[in-house]
Coordinates of C-alpha atoms in Angstrom, one line a residue:
M1 CA -0.1 31.4 0.9
S2 CA 3.6 30.6 1.2
R3 CA 5.5 28.7 3.9
S4 CA 7.3 31.9 4.9
H5 CA 4.2 33.9 5.7
I6 CA 0.6 33.3 6.9
T7 CA -2.1 35.9 6.3
P8 CA -4.6 35.3 9.2
P9 CA -8.3 35.9 8.8
A10 CA -8.2 38.2 11.8
P11 CA -5.2 39.9 13.6
N12 CA -3.0 37.3 15.2
A13 CA -5.7 34.6 14.8
V14 CA -3.4 31.9 13.5
R15 CA 0.0 33.6 13.6
F16 CA 1.0 31.2 16.4
L17 CA 1.1 28.4 13.7
Q18 CA 4.0 30.0 11.9
P19 CA 6.7 27.9 13.7
F20 CA 4.8 24.8 12.7
V21 CA 4.9 25.9 9.1
D22 CA 8.5 26.8 9.3
A23 CA 9.4 23.4 10.7
G24 CA 7.6 21.6 7.9
V25 CA 4.8 20.2 10.1
L26 CA 1.9 22.2 8.6
E27 CA 1.2 23.1 5.0
T28 CA -0.9 25.8 3.4
V29 CA -4.1 23.7 3.3
D30 CA -3.8 22.9 7.0
V31 CA -3.5 26.5 7.9
A32 CA -6.5 27.4 5.7
F33 CA -8.6 24.8 7.6
A34 CA -7.3 26.3 10.9
N35 CA -8.5 29.7 9.6
F36 CA -11.9 28.3 9.0
I37 CA -12.2 26.7 12.4
T38 CA -11.1 30.0 14.0
E39 CA -13.9 31.8 12.2
Q40 CA -16.4 29.1 13.3
L41 CA -15.3 29.4 16.9
N42 CA -16.4 33.1 16.8
G43 CA -14.8 33.9 20.2
V44 CA -16.4 31.0 22.1
L45 CA -13.0 29.9 23.3
K46 CA -10.2 32.2 24.4
G47 CA -6.4 32.2 24.7
K48 CA -4.7 28.9 25.3
H49 CA -7.8 26.7 24.8
Q50 CA -8.5 28.3 21.4
R51 CA -5.0 27.8 20.3
M52 CA -5.1 24.1 21.4
V53 CA -8.3 23.6 19.4
V54 CA -7.1 25.4 16.3
L55 CA -3.7 23.6 16.3
G56 CA -5.6 20.3 16.8
A57 CA -7.8 21.1 13.8
A58 CA -4.8 22.0 11.6
L59 CA -3.1 18.7 12.6
A60 CA -6.3 16.7 11.8
A61 CA -6.3 18.2 8.3
R62 CA -2.6 17.3 8.0
A63 CA -3.1 13.7 9.1
P64 CA -4.3 12.1 5.9
Q65 CA -1.4 13.6 3.9
H66 CA 0.9 11.5 6.1
G67 CA -1.1 8.3 6.0
H68 CA -2.9 8.9 9.3
V69 CA -6.6 8.8 9.5
G70 CA -6.8 11.1 12.6
V71 CA -4.4 12.7 15.0
D72 CA -3.4 11.3 18.4
L73 CA -2.9 14.5 20.4
G74 CA -1.1 12.5 23.1
T75 CA 1.7 11.4 20.8
I76 CA 1.7 13.9 17.9
A77 CA 4.7 15.8 19.1
T78 CA 6.8 12.6 18.7
T79 CA 5.2 11.2 15.5
A80 CA 5.3 14.6 13.7
A81 CA 9.1 14.6 14.1
V82 CA 9.2 11.2 12.3
D83 CA 6.9 12.0 9.3
S84 CA 7.5 15.7 8.7
P85 CA 9.8 16.4 5.7
T86 CA 13.1 18.1 6.3
V87 CA 12.8 21.8 5.3
P88 CA 15.7 22.9 2.9
V89 CA 17.7 25.8 4.2
R90 CA 19.4 28.3 1.8
E91 CA 22.7 29.8 2.4
N92 CA 22.6 32.6 5.0
E93 CA 19.1 31.6 6.0
T94 CA 18.1 31.0 9.6
P95 CA 17.6 27.3 10.2
P96 CA 13.9 26.4 10.9
P97 CA 12.9 25.3 14.4
Q98 CA 13.2 21.6 15.2
V99 CA 9.9 19.8 15.5
S100 CA 10.7 18.7 19.0
D101 CA 11.3 22.3 20.0
L102 CA 7.9 23.6 18.8
P103 CA 5.4 24.9 21.4
W104 CA 3.4 21.7 21.7
P105 CA 0.6 21.6 24.3
E106 CA 1.0 18.9 27.0
G107 CA -0.4 15.7 25.5
E108 CA -2.7 14.8 28.4
D109 CA -3.9 18.4 28.9
W110 CA -4.8 18.4 25.1
L111 CA -6.7 15.2 25.3
N112 CA -8.6 16.3 28.5
L113 CA -9.6 19.5 26.8
F114 CA -11.2 17.7 23.9
R115 CA -12.8 15.1 26.2
T116 CA -14.4 17.8 28.2
M117 CA -15.6 19.7 25.1
V118 CA -17.3 16.7 23.6
R119 CA -18.8 15.7 26.9
R120 CA -20.2 19.2 27.6
A121 CA -20.9 20.0 23.9
R122 CA -19.0 23.2 24.2
I123 CA -18.6 23.8 20.5
P124 CA -21.3 21.6 18.9
E125 CA -21.2 23.3 15.6
I126 CA -17.6 22.3 15.2
L127 CA -16.9 19.1 17.2
T128 CA -18.8 15.9 17.9
D129 CA -17.9 12.6 19.6
G130 CA -19.2 10.6 16.6
A131 CA -21.3 8.4 18.9
S132 CA -24.7 9.9 18.1
P133 CA -26.1 9.7 14.6
L134 CA -26.2 13.0 12.8
L135 CA -29.6 14.4 11.9
P136 CA -30.0 15.4 8.2
S137 CA -31.4 18.7 9.3
L138 CA -28.1 19.7 11.0
P139 CA -24.9 20.5 9.3
K140 CA -22.1 18.0 9.7
Q141 CA -19.5 19.1 12.2
P142 CA -16.0 19.3 10.6
L143 CA -14.3 17.6 13.5
V144 CA -14.9 14.3 15.4
F145 CA -13.1 13.3 18.6
H146 CA -13.6 9.6 19.2
N147 CA -11.6 7.1 21.2
D148 CA -9.0 9.9 21.8
L149 CA -8.4 10.5 18.1
L150 CA -9.3 13.8 16.5
Y151 CA -10.6 13.3 12.9
L152 CA -11.9 15.2 10.0
Q153 CA -15.5 14.2 9.8
R154 CA -15.0 12.5 6.4
Y155 CA -12.3 10.2 7.6
F156 CA -14.2 9.2 10.8
N157 CA -17.1 8.3 8.5
Y158 CA -14.8 6.2 6.4
E159 CA -13.6 4.2 9.4
E160 CA -17.1 3.8 10.8
S161 CA -18.5 2.6 7.4
V162 CA -15.7 0.0 7.0
S163 CA -16.2 -1.3 10.6
T164 CA -20.0 -1.4 10.1
A165 CA -19.7 -3.2 6.8
L166 CA -17.2 -5.8 8.0
N167 CA -19.2 -6.5 11.1
S168 CA -22.3 -6.9 8.9
L169 CA -20.5 -9.5 6.8
L170 CA -19.4 -11.3 9.9
R171 CA -23.0 -11.5 11.2
S172 CA -24.5 -12.7 7.9
A173 CA -25.7 -16.3 7.9
P174 CA -24.0 -18.4 5.1
A175 CA -26.1 -19.5 2.2
A176 CA -26.8 -23.2 2.2
S177 CA -25.7 -23.6 -1.4
T178 CA -22.1 -22.9 -0.4
L179 CA -22.0 -26.2 1.5
D180 CA -22.6 -28.2 -1.7
P181 CA -21.0 -31.7 -1.6
E182 CA -19.4 -31.1 -5.0
S183 CA -17.6 -28.1 -3.5
V184 CA -16.3 -30.1 -0.6
A185 CA -15.2 -32.9 -3.0
V186 CA -13.0 -30.4 -4.9
L187 CA -11.3 -29.4 -1.7
N188 CA -10.8 -33.0 -0.6
S189 CA -9.0 -33.6 -3.9
S190 CA -6.7 -30.6 -3.5
A191 CA -3.3 -30.7 -1.9
L192 CA -4.1 -28.1 0.7
E193 CA -2.1 -27.7 3.9
M194 CA -3.9 -27.4 7.2
A195 CA -4.1 -23.6 7.3
Q196 CA -5.1 -23.5 3.6
R197 CA -7.9 -26.0 4.1
V198 CA -9.1 -24.0 7.1
A199 CA -9.3 -20.9 4.9
A200 CA -11.1 -22.8 2.2
D201 CA -13.7 -24.3 4.6
H202 CA -14.3 -20.9 6.1
A203 CA -14.7 -19.2 2.7
L204 CA -17.2 -21.9 1.5
S205 CA -19.5 -21.3 4.5
H206 CA -19.1 -17.6 5.4
R207 CA -19.4 -14.2 3.6
L208 CA -16.1 -12.7 4.8
T209 CA -12.7 -14.3 4.7
V210 CA -9.3 -12.6 5.3
L211 CA -6.4 -14.6 4.0
S212 CA -3.1 -13.2 5.4
G213 CA 0.4 -14.4 4.6
G214 CA 3.8 -13.4 3.3
P215 CA 5.2 -13.9 -0.2
G216 CA 5.1 -17.5 -1.4
T217 CA 2.9 -18.8 1.3
G218 CA 0.3 -20.1 -1.1
K219 CA -2.3 -17.4 -0.9
T220 CA -3.1 -17.5 -4.7
F221 CA -3.0 -21.4 -4.6
T222 CA -5.6 -21.4 -1.8
I223 CA -7.8 -18.8 -3.5
T224 CA -7.8 -20.7 -6.7
R225 CA -8.9 -23.9 -4.9
I226 CA -11.6 -21.9 -3.1
L227 CA -13.0 -20.5 -6.3
A228 CA -12.8 -23.9 -8.0
A229 CA -14.8 -25.5 -5.1
L230 CA -17.4 -22.7 -5.3
L231 CA -17.7 -23.2 -9.1
A232 CA -18.2 -26.9 -8.6
G233 CA -21.3 -26.1 -6.6
N234 CA -22.5 -23.4 -8.9
P235 CA -21.0 -23.2 -12.4
E236 CA -22.8 -20.0 -13.1
L237 CA -21.1 -18.2 -10.2
R238 CA -20.2 -14.6 -10.9
I239 CA -16.7 -13.9 -9.8
G240 CA -14.8 -10.6 -9.5
L241 CA -11.0 -10.4 -9.1
A242 CA -9.4 -7.1 -8.2
A243 CA -6.2 -5.6 -6.9
P244 CA -5.2 -2.0 -6.1
T245 CA -2.9 -1.5 -9.2
G246 CA -2.9 -2.7 -12.8
K247 CA 0.4 -4.4 -12.2
A248 CA -0.9 -6.3 -9.2
A249 CA -4.1 -7.2 -11.0
G250 CA -2.1 -8.6 -13.9
R251 CA 0.0 -10.7 -11.6
M252 CA -3.1 -11.9 -9.9
K253 CA -4.7 -13.0 -13.1
E254 CA -1.5 -14.7 -14.3
A255 CA -1.1 -16.6 -11.0
I256 CA -4.7 -17.7 -10.8
Q257 CA -4.7 -18.9 -14.4
A258 CA -1.5 -20.9 -13.8
A259 CA -3.0 -22.5 -10.7
A260 CA -6.3 -23.1 -12.5
A261 CA -4.5 -25.1 -15.2
E262 CA -3.9 -27.8 -12.5
L263 CA -7.5 -28.1 -11.5
P264 CA -10.3 -30.4 -12.8
D265 CA -13.0 -29.3 -15.3
A266 CA -14.9 -27.5 -12.5
A267 CA -12.5 -24.6 -12.8
S268 CA -12.6 -24.3 -16.6
N269 CA -14.5 -21.0 -16.3
L270 CA -12.0 -19.7 -13.9
A271 CA -9.1 -19.7 -16.4
G272 CA -10.8 -16.9 -18.4
T273 CA -11.7 -14.7 -15.4
E274 CA -10.3 -11.2 -15.7
A275 CA -8.6 -9.4 -12.8
V276 CA -9.0 -5.6 -12.8
T277 CA -8.1 -2.7 -10.5
V278 CA -10.4 -2.0 -7.6
H279 CA -11.3 1.4 -9.2
R280 CA -12.3 -0.4 -12.5
L281 CA -14.2 -3.0 -10.6
L282 CA -16.3 -0.3 -9.0
G283 CA -16.8 1.3 -12.4
R284 CA -15.1 4.6 -12.3
G285 CA -13.2 4.4 -15.5
D286 CA -12.1 7.9 -16.6
G287 CA -14.9 9.5 -14.6
I288 CA -14.9 10.9 -11.1
R289 CA -17.7 8.9 -9.4
F290 CA -18.0 5.2 -9.0
Q291 CA -20.9 3.4 -10.8
H292 CA -21.3 0.9 -8.0
G293 CA -22.2 1.6 -4.4
P294 CA -24.9 1.0 -1.9
D295 CA -27.7 1.9 -4.4
R296 CA -26.1 -0.2 -7.2
P297 CA -24.1 -3.0 -5.7
L298 CA -21.7 -5.1 -7.7
P299 CA -23.6 -7.9 -9.7
L300 CA -21.2 -10.5 -8.4
D301 CA -21.5 -13.6 -6.1
V302 CA -17.8 -13.6 -5.0
V303 CA -15.3 -10.7 -4.9
V304 CA -11.6 -11.4 -4.2
V305 CA -9.3 -8.5 -3.6
D306 CA -5.5 -9.2 -3.6
E307 CA -2.7 -7.0 -2.2
V308 CA -5.1 -5.5 0.3
S309 CA -2.3 -3.9 2.3
M310 CA -2.1 -1.3 -0.6
V311 CA -5.8 -0.4 -0.3
S312 CA -6.5 2.9 1.3
L313 CA -9.2 3.5 3.9
P314 CA -11.4 5.6 1.5
L315 CA -11.1 3.0 -1.2
M316 CA -12.0 0.2 1.1
S317 CA -15.0 2.1 2.3
R318 CA -16.2 2.5 -1.2
L319 CA -15.6 -1.1 -2.1
L320 CA -17.5 -2.4 1.0
S321 CA -20.4 -0.1 0.2
A322 CA -20.7 -1.9 -3.2
I323 CA -20.8 -5.4 -1.8
G324 CA -24.2 -6.9 -2.3
A325 CA -26.4 -8.5 0.4
N326 CA -25.4 -12.1 -0.7
T327 CA -21.9 -11.5 -2.0
K328 CA -18.9 -13.2 -0.5
L329 CA -15.8 -11.1 0.1
I330 CA -12.3 -12.5 0.3
L331 CA -9.5 -10.1 1.3
V332 CA -6.0 -11.3 0.6
G333 CA -2.6 -9.7 1.5
D334 CA 0.5 -9.4 3.7
P335 CA -0.1 -7.0 6.6
F336 CA 3.6 -6.6 7.2
Q337 CA 4.1 -4.9 3.8
L338 CA 4.0 -1.2 3.2
A339 CA 0.5 0.2 3.6
S340 CA -1.3 2.4 1.1
V341 CA 0.3 5.7 0.2
E342 CA -3.0 7.3 1.1
A343 CA -4.6 7.3 4.6
G344 CA -5.2 4.2 6.6
A345 CA -3.7 0.8 7.3
V346 CA -6.8 -1.3 6.7
L347 CA -5.3 -4.8 6.5
G348 CA -3.0 -4.2 9.4
D349 CA -5.9 -2.9 11.5
I350 CA -8.1 -5.9 10.5
T351 CA -5.5 -8.5 11.3
G352 CA -4.3 -6.7 14.5
S353 CA -7.7 -5.8 15.9
G354 CA -8.5 -8.8 18.0
G355 CA -12.1 -9.5 18.8
R356 CA -14.7 -11.3 16.8
I357 CA -13.3 -10.5 13.3
Q358 CA -10.4 -12.9 14.2
K359 CA -12.7 -15.8 13.3
A360 CA -12.6 -14.6 9.7
I361 CA -8.8 -14.4 9.5
V362 CA -6.5 -17.3 8.5
S363 CA -2.8 -16.7 8.4
L364 CA -0.5 -18.7 6.1
T365 CA 3.1 -18.9 7.2
A366 CA 5.0 -21.6 5.2
T367 CA 6.8 -19.9 2.3
K368 CA 7.7 -21.5 -1.0
R369 CA 9.0 -18.4 -2.9
F370 CA 12.4 -19.0 -1.4
E371 CA 13.8 -22.0 0.4
A372 CA 12.5 -22.1 4.0
R373 CA 16.1 -22.1 5.3
S374 CA 17.4 -19.5 2.8
G375 CA 19.0 -16.3 3.9
I376 CA 16.2 -14.4 2.4
A377 CA 13.6 -16.2 4.5
F378 CA 15.6 -15.8 7.7
L379 CA 16.2 -12.1 7.0
A380 CA 12.6 -11.4 6.2
D381 CA 11.6 -13.1 9.4
A382 CA 14.1 -11.1 11.4
I383 CA 12.9 -7.8 9.9
R384 CA 9.3 -8.7 10.5
H385 CA 10.0 -9.4 14.2
G386 CA 12.0 -6.2 14.6
N387 CA 15.3 -8.1 15.4
A388 CA 17.9 -5.7 14.0
E389 CA 20.9 -7.5 15.5
L390 CA 19.9 -10.8 14.0
A391 CA 19.3 -9.2 10.6
L392 CA 22.8 -7.7 10.6
D393 CA 24.3 -11.1 11.8
L394 CA 22.6 -12.8 8.9
L395 CA 23.8 -10.3 6.4
A396 CA 27.4 -10.8 7.6
D397 CA 27.1 -14.7 7.6
P398 CA 28.9 -16.4 4.7
L399 CA 26.6 -19.3 5.1
H400 CA 23.9 -17.1 3.5
P401 CA 25.3 -16.0 0.2
D402 CA 21.9 -15.1 -1.1
I403 CA 21.8 -12.0 1.1
T404 CA 24.5 -9.3 1.1
L405 CA 25.0 -5.8 2.6
V406 CA 27.1 -3.5 0.5
H407 CA 28.2 -0.1 1.8
P408 CA 27.1 2.8 -0.5
H409 CA 30.8 3.6 -1.1
H410 CA 31.1 0.2 -2.9
R411 CA 27.9 0.5 -4.9
R412 CA 29.9 0.4 -8.1
Q413 CA 30.1 -3.5 -7.9
V414 CA 26.3 -3.6 -7.7
L415 CA 25.9 -1.0 -10.6
D416 CA 28.2 -3.2 -12.8
L417 CA 25.9 -6.2 -12.2
V418 CA 22.8 -4.3 -13.1
V419 CA 24.5 -2.8 -16.2
T420 CA 25.7 -6.3 -17.4
T421 CA 22.1 -7.5 -17.6
G422 CA 21.0 -4.2 -18.9
K423 CA 23.3 -4.4 -21.9
L424 CA 22.0 -8.0 -22.6
S425 CA 18.5 -6.5 -22.5
L426 CA 19.5 -3.9 -25.1
D427 CA 20.8 -6.6 -27.4
A428 CA 17.5 -8.6 -27.2
A429 CA 15.5 -5.4 -27.8
L430 CA 17.6 -4.6 -30.9
E431 CA 16.7 -8.1 -32.2
G432 CA 13.0 -7.4 -31.6
D433 CA 12.7 -10.0 -28.8
A434 CA 10.5 -8.1 -26.3
V435 CA 9.9 -11.0 -24.0
R436 CA 13.6 -11.7 -23.5
A437 CA 14.4 -8.0 -23.3
A438 CA 11.8 -7.5 -20.6
T439 CA 12.9 -10.6 -18.7
L440 CA 16.5 -9.5 -18.6
A441 CA 15.5 -6.0 -17.5
N442 CA 13.4 -7.6 -14.8
D443 CA 16.1 -10.0 -13.5
V444 CA 18.1 -7.5 -11.4
K445 CA 16.0 -4.6 -10.2
V446 CA 17.1 -1.7 -8.0
L447 CA 14.4 -0.8 -5.5
C448 CA 14.9 2.5 -3.7
A449 CA 13.3 3.7 -0.5
T450 CA 13.3 7.3 -1.9
R451 CA 13.0 9.0 -5.3
R452 CA 15.6 11.6 -4.5
G453 CA 18.8 11.7 -2.5
P454 CA 22.3 10.1 -2.9
N455 CA 20.8 6.5 -2.9
G456 CA 17.4 7.4 -4.4
R457 CA 15.7 6.2 -7.6
D458 CA 16.6 9.3 -9.7
I459 CA 20.4 8.9 -9.1
W460 CA 20.3 5.1 -9.7
Q461 CA 18.2 5.6 -12.8
K462 CA 20.7 8.1 -14.3
E463 CA 23.7 6.1 -13.4
I464 CA 22.4 2.8 -14.8
E465 CA 21.1 4.4 -18.0
G466 CA 24.3 6.2 -18.6
A467 CA 26.4 3.1 -18.0
V468 CA 24.2 0.9 -20.2
L469 CA 24.3 3.3 -23.1
A470 CA 28.0 4.1 -22.7
G471 CA 30.0 3.2 -25.8
V472 CA 26.9 2.3 -27.8
T473 CA 27.1 3.9 -31.2
E474 CA 24.0 2.6 -33.1
T475 CA 21.4 5.2 -33.8
A476 CA 18.8 2.9 -32.4
F477 CA 20.1 3.7 -28.9
R478 CA 19.7 7.4 -29.2
G479 CA 16.9 9.7 -28.1
R480 CA 14.3 9.4 -25.3
W481 CA 12.7 6.3 -26.9
Y482 CA 16.0 4.4 -27.4
V483 CA 15.8 0.7 -28.1
G484 CA 16.0 -1.3 -24.9
R485 CA 14.5 1.4 -22.7
P486 CA 12.5 -0.3 -20.0
V487 CA 9.4 1.7 -19.1
M488 CA 6.6 1.6 -16.5
V489 CA 3.2 3.0 -16.9
S490 CA 2.5 5.7 -14.2
A491 CA -1.2 6.4 -14.9
N492 CA -4.1 4.2 -16.1
D493 CA -4.9 4.4 -19.8
Y494 CA -8.2 2.6 -20.4
L495 CA -8.1 3.2 -24.1
L496 CA -4.9 1.3 -24.5
N497 CA -5.8 -1.2 -21.7
L498 CA -2.6 -0.3 -19.9
F499 CA -2.5 0.3 -16.1
N500 CA -0.4 2.0 -13.5
G501 CA 2.5 -0.4 -12.8
D502 CA 2.5 -2.2 -16.2
T503 CA 6.0 -2.6 -17.5
G504 CA 7.4 -2.8 -21.1
V505 CA 10.4 -2.2 -23.3
V506 CA 11.2 -0.4 -26.5
I507 CA 12.2 -2.7 -29.3
Q508 CA 13.3 -2.5 -32.9
S509 CA 10.5 -3.5 -35.1
G510 CA 11.6 -3.4 -38.7
K511 CA 12.7 0.2 -39.3
Q512 CA 10.5 1.5 -36.5
R513 CA 10.7 1.6 -32.8
A514 CA 7.8 0.0 -30.9
V515 CA 6.9 -0.4 -27.2
I516 CA 5.6 -3.8 -26.0
F517 CA 4.2 -4.6 -22.6
P518 CA 4.5 -8.4 -22.7
E519 CA 2.7 -9.2 -19.4
S520 CA 0.0 -6.5 -19.7
A521 CA -3.6 -6.8 -20.9
N522 CA -2.4 -5.3 -24.2
P523 CA 0.8 -7.0 -25.4
Q524 CA 0.5 -5.6 -28.9
P525 CA 3.3 -3.3 -30.3
L526 CA 2.5 0.4 -29.7
A527 CA 4.1 3.5 -31.1
P528 CA 5.8 5.7 -28.5
A529 CA 3.6 8.6 -29.5
Q530 CA 0.6 6.6 -28.3
L531 CA 1.8 6.4 -24.8
G532 CA 0.9 8.9 -22.1
M533 CA 2.5 8.9 -18.7
V534 CA 5.4 6.4 -18.5
D535 CA 8.7 6.4 -16.6
T536 CA 12.0 4.8 -17.4
W537 CA 12.3 1.7 -15.3
W538 CA 15.9 0.8 -14.7
A539 CA 15.2 1.5 -11.0
M540 CA 12.0 2.0 -9.0
T541 CA 10.7 2.9 -5.6
V542 CA 9.9 0.1 -3.1
H543 CA 6.4 1.3 -3.0
K544 CA 6.0 0.8 -6.7
S545 CA 7.5 -2.7 -6.5
Q546 CA 4.7 -4.1 -4.4
G547 CA 3.0 -7.1 -6.1
S548 CA 6.2 -7.7 -8.2
E549 CA 8.9 -10.4 -8.0
F550 CA 12.5 -10.2 -9.2
Q551 CA 15.3 -12.8 -9.4
H552 CA 17.6 -10.4 -7.7
A553 CA 16.4 -7.4 -5.7
V554 CA 18.8 -4.6 -4.9
V555 CA 17.4 -2.5 -2.0
A556 CA 18.9 0.9 -1.8
L557 CA 18.6 2.6 1.6
P558 CA 18.9 6.3 2.6
E559 CA 20.9 7.5 5.6
P560 CA 19.4 7.0 9.1
G561 CA 16.9 9.8 10.0
S562 CA 14.8 9.5 6.8
P563 CA 11.1 9.2 7.6
I564 CA 10.9 6.7 4.7
L565 CA 13.4 4.4 6.4
T566 CA 11.0 1.9 8.0
R567 CA 10.6 -1.7 8.9
E568 CA 7.8 -2.2 6.4
M569 CA 9.8 -0.6 3.6
L570 CA 12.8 -2.9 4.2
Y571 CA 10.6 -6.0 4.5
T572 CA 8.7 -5.2 1.3
G573 CA 11.9 -4.6 -0.6
V574 CA 13.6 -7.8 0.7
T575 CA 10.6 -10.0 0.0
R576 CA 10.4 -8.9 -3.7
A577 CA 13.4 -11.2 -4.3
Q578 CA 13.1 -14.8 -5.4
H579 CA 16.8 -15.8 -5.2
Q580 CA 19.1 -13.0 -4.3
V581 CA 18.9 -9.8 -2.1
T582 CA 21.6 -7.1 -2.0
I583 CA 21.1 -4.2 0.4
V584 CA 23.0 -1.1 -0.5
G585 CA 23.3 0.9 2.7
T586 CA 25.0 1.1 6.0
A587 CA 24.5 -1.2 8.9
E588 CA 23.2 1.9 10.7
S589 CA 20.5 2.3 8.0
V590 CA 19.5 -1.3 8.3
Q591 CA 19.3 -1.0 12.0
A592 CA 17.3 2.3 11.9
A593 CA 14.8 0.8 9.4
I594 CA 14.1 -2.3 11.5
R595 CA 13.7 -0.2 14.7
Q596 CA 11.2 2.2 13.1
P597 CA 7.9 0.4 12.3
I598 CA 5.3 2.6 10.6
R599 CA 2.8 3.8 13.2
R600 CA -0.3 5.3 11.7
A601 CA -2.9 7.0 13.8
T602 CA -6.1 5.0 13.0
G603 CA -9.1 4.0 15.0
L604 CA -10.4 1.1 12.9
A605 CA -8.8 -1.7 15.0
R606 CA -10.6 -0.3 18.1
L607 CA -13.9 0.0 16.2
L608 CA -13.6 -3.7 15.1
Q609 CA -13.0 -5.0 18.6
G610 CA -15.9 -6.8 20.1
A611 CA -16.8 -10.2 21.6
D612 CA -14.3 -12.9 20.7
I613 CA -16.2 -15.6 18.9
G614 CA -13.1 -17.7 18.6
R615 CA -11.0 -19.1 15.8
D616 CA -10.9 -22.5 14.2
P617 CA -9.5 -25.0 16.8
R618 CA -7.3 -26.5 14.1
L619 CA -5.2 -23.3 14.2
S620 CA -4.9 -23.2 18.0

């Protein structure tokens, strides 16, 4: 089925969806689901009401592809205009309709129709309110309308399971052994700030802790002290460390090992603890199904998950289902960063839900990645609070030389800077020094909001690579696997112990070329032929950069109007930098990004709301 034509299951049944396809709102799979719903309705509804239900169903199928868990029928006409891709138009073709001009039902009428249908059970085979448990003898309805969101049944079940599991962890009484005096003694000897100590005390005495904070606020420092304290009380404690990607897991392990080196003997076991991807923790490996779940929980006493903002709703559901009855869970992350590419905004929903889960949340605010009064710190704060005017003033202020705004017309000066360090990286690679080559390639990194377009990753990649190799005559710098080529793994390879996000460099090793990933779980030289899916890494997307740090981050922005241009994207890019940020884009692009926060249609925050038990008075 192509975008230009829909073949309906019955005459005119879904032909009315054609404008939504032409405008880029709906895809083939969405229309196929609408066809299915039309068949299931079997004439129960007629005319306008049938069209409203079928369009709602198609949009519910569309929602997860755009990060939403369900569809808010009251606002979809606005949000679809933001997250629908621009449809390319060939010469002499009629331009597609604008999303705002599509025949959208009136939002309140749409909501009232679904409210009435679930209340009166008009189409019980298709739609439920999700409030009553489903009987095993009945087929599951494909759609759920709950709290004014229309879901696919599967995604409603994900949200409900996450909410149920988190509330169960909140209700669980702490084990007495976690209050061991030796554990408290370790915390007393640690240089913990007030909020960090609150988090540690809570983690020792409760099963669920959510540690929220921006880059450099001491999240890993705090986690390491918590684990050391727990180990002091029980040296046989079984600990699991995980993150969404291999790169993030590697950085987690590296940071915890560095912090553990400062700790007393109680943490000696911690230094050797591995960090793995969440998928690997759950035991999927190369298979399709996870080994661990409700029937076979993780054999661990404590599970710590870092970079939780990147964890999708389905993955969080599966993780929580594998947490044992006595296992502690510590979730760590920055809720202001980009959410998962897949559906959901789990960390943002947890930290923004209010209600009783707030007692499990501790927020760290004092940053040490960059100076507290640095331009980067001020800029990140302005972006996070949605203050576009202040952000632009800071970028123009000569008192903050660590942050710069460069118009795309003047990007050559930025390109020259990247190329200078790139050529030094090539020299180090030719000498066989993989660590130095990788470090230099890592010093100045271009982070792009998009892969394509005038300021996208593909263009930057091509320009940097061409300029770095220009004038180089040695045969070592020829071919796809040229010496000095920085690479990033794009798919997990369990045989080689390389994971999505691991970065390496091609070096000269004797008469051969080898690829080394210095910071990965497998730092041994590898032949290029051994590697599967890898990308050249002179530039990368902001999404891929999560969990990484660079001396100098160059953040390349598209023109205003791009659905990728969001507050979270800009904040994530800026906070990857340790010492210097250069934004390549217009003032209008910066302003547009800050004024466009990501709004995902999710219901988890409302499900989590409940009686407010209160937070630690030391944080009041």
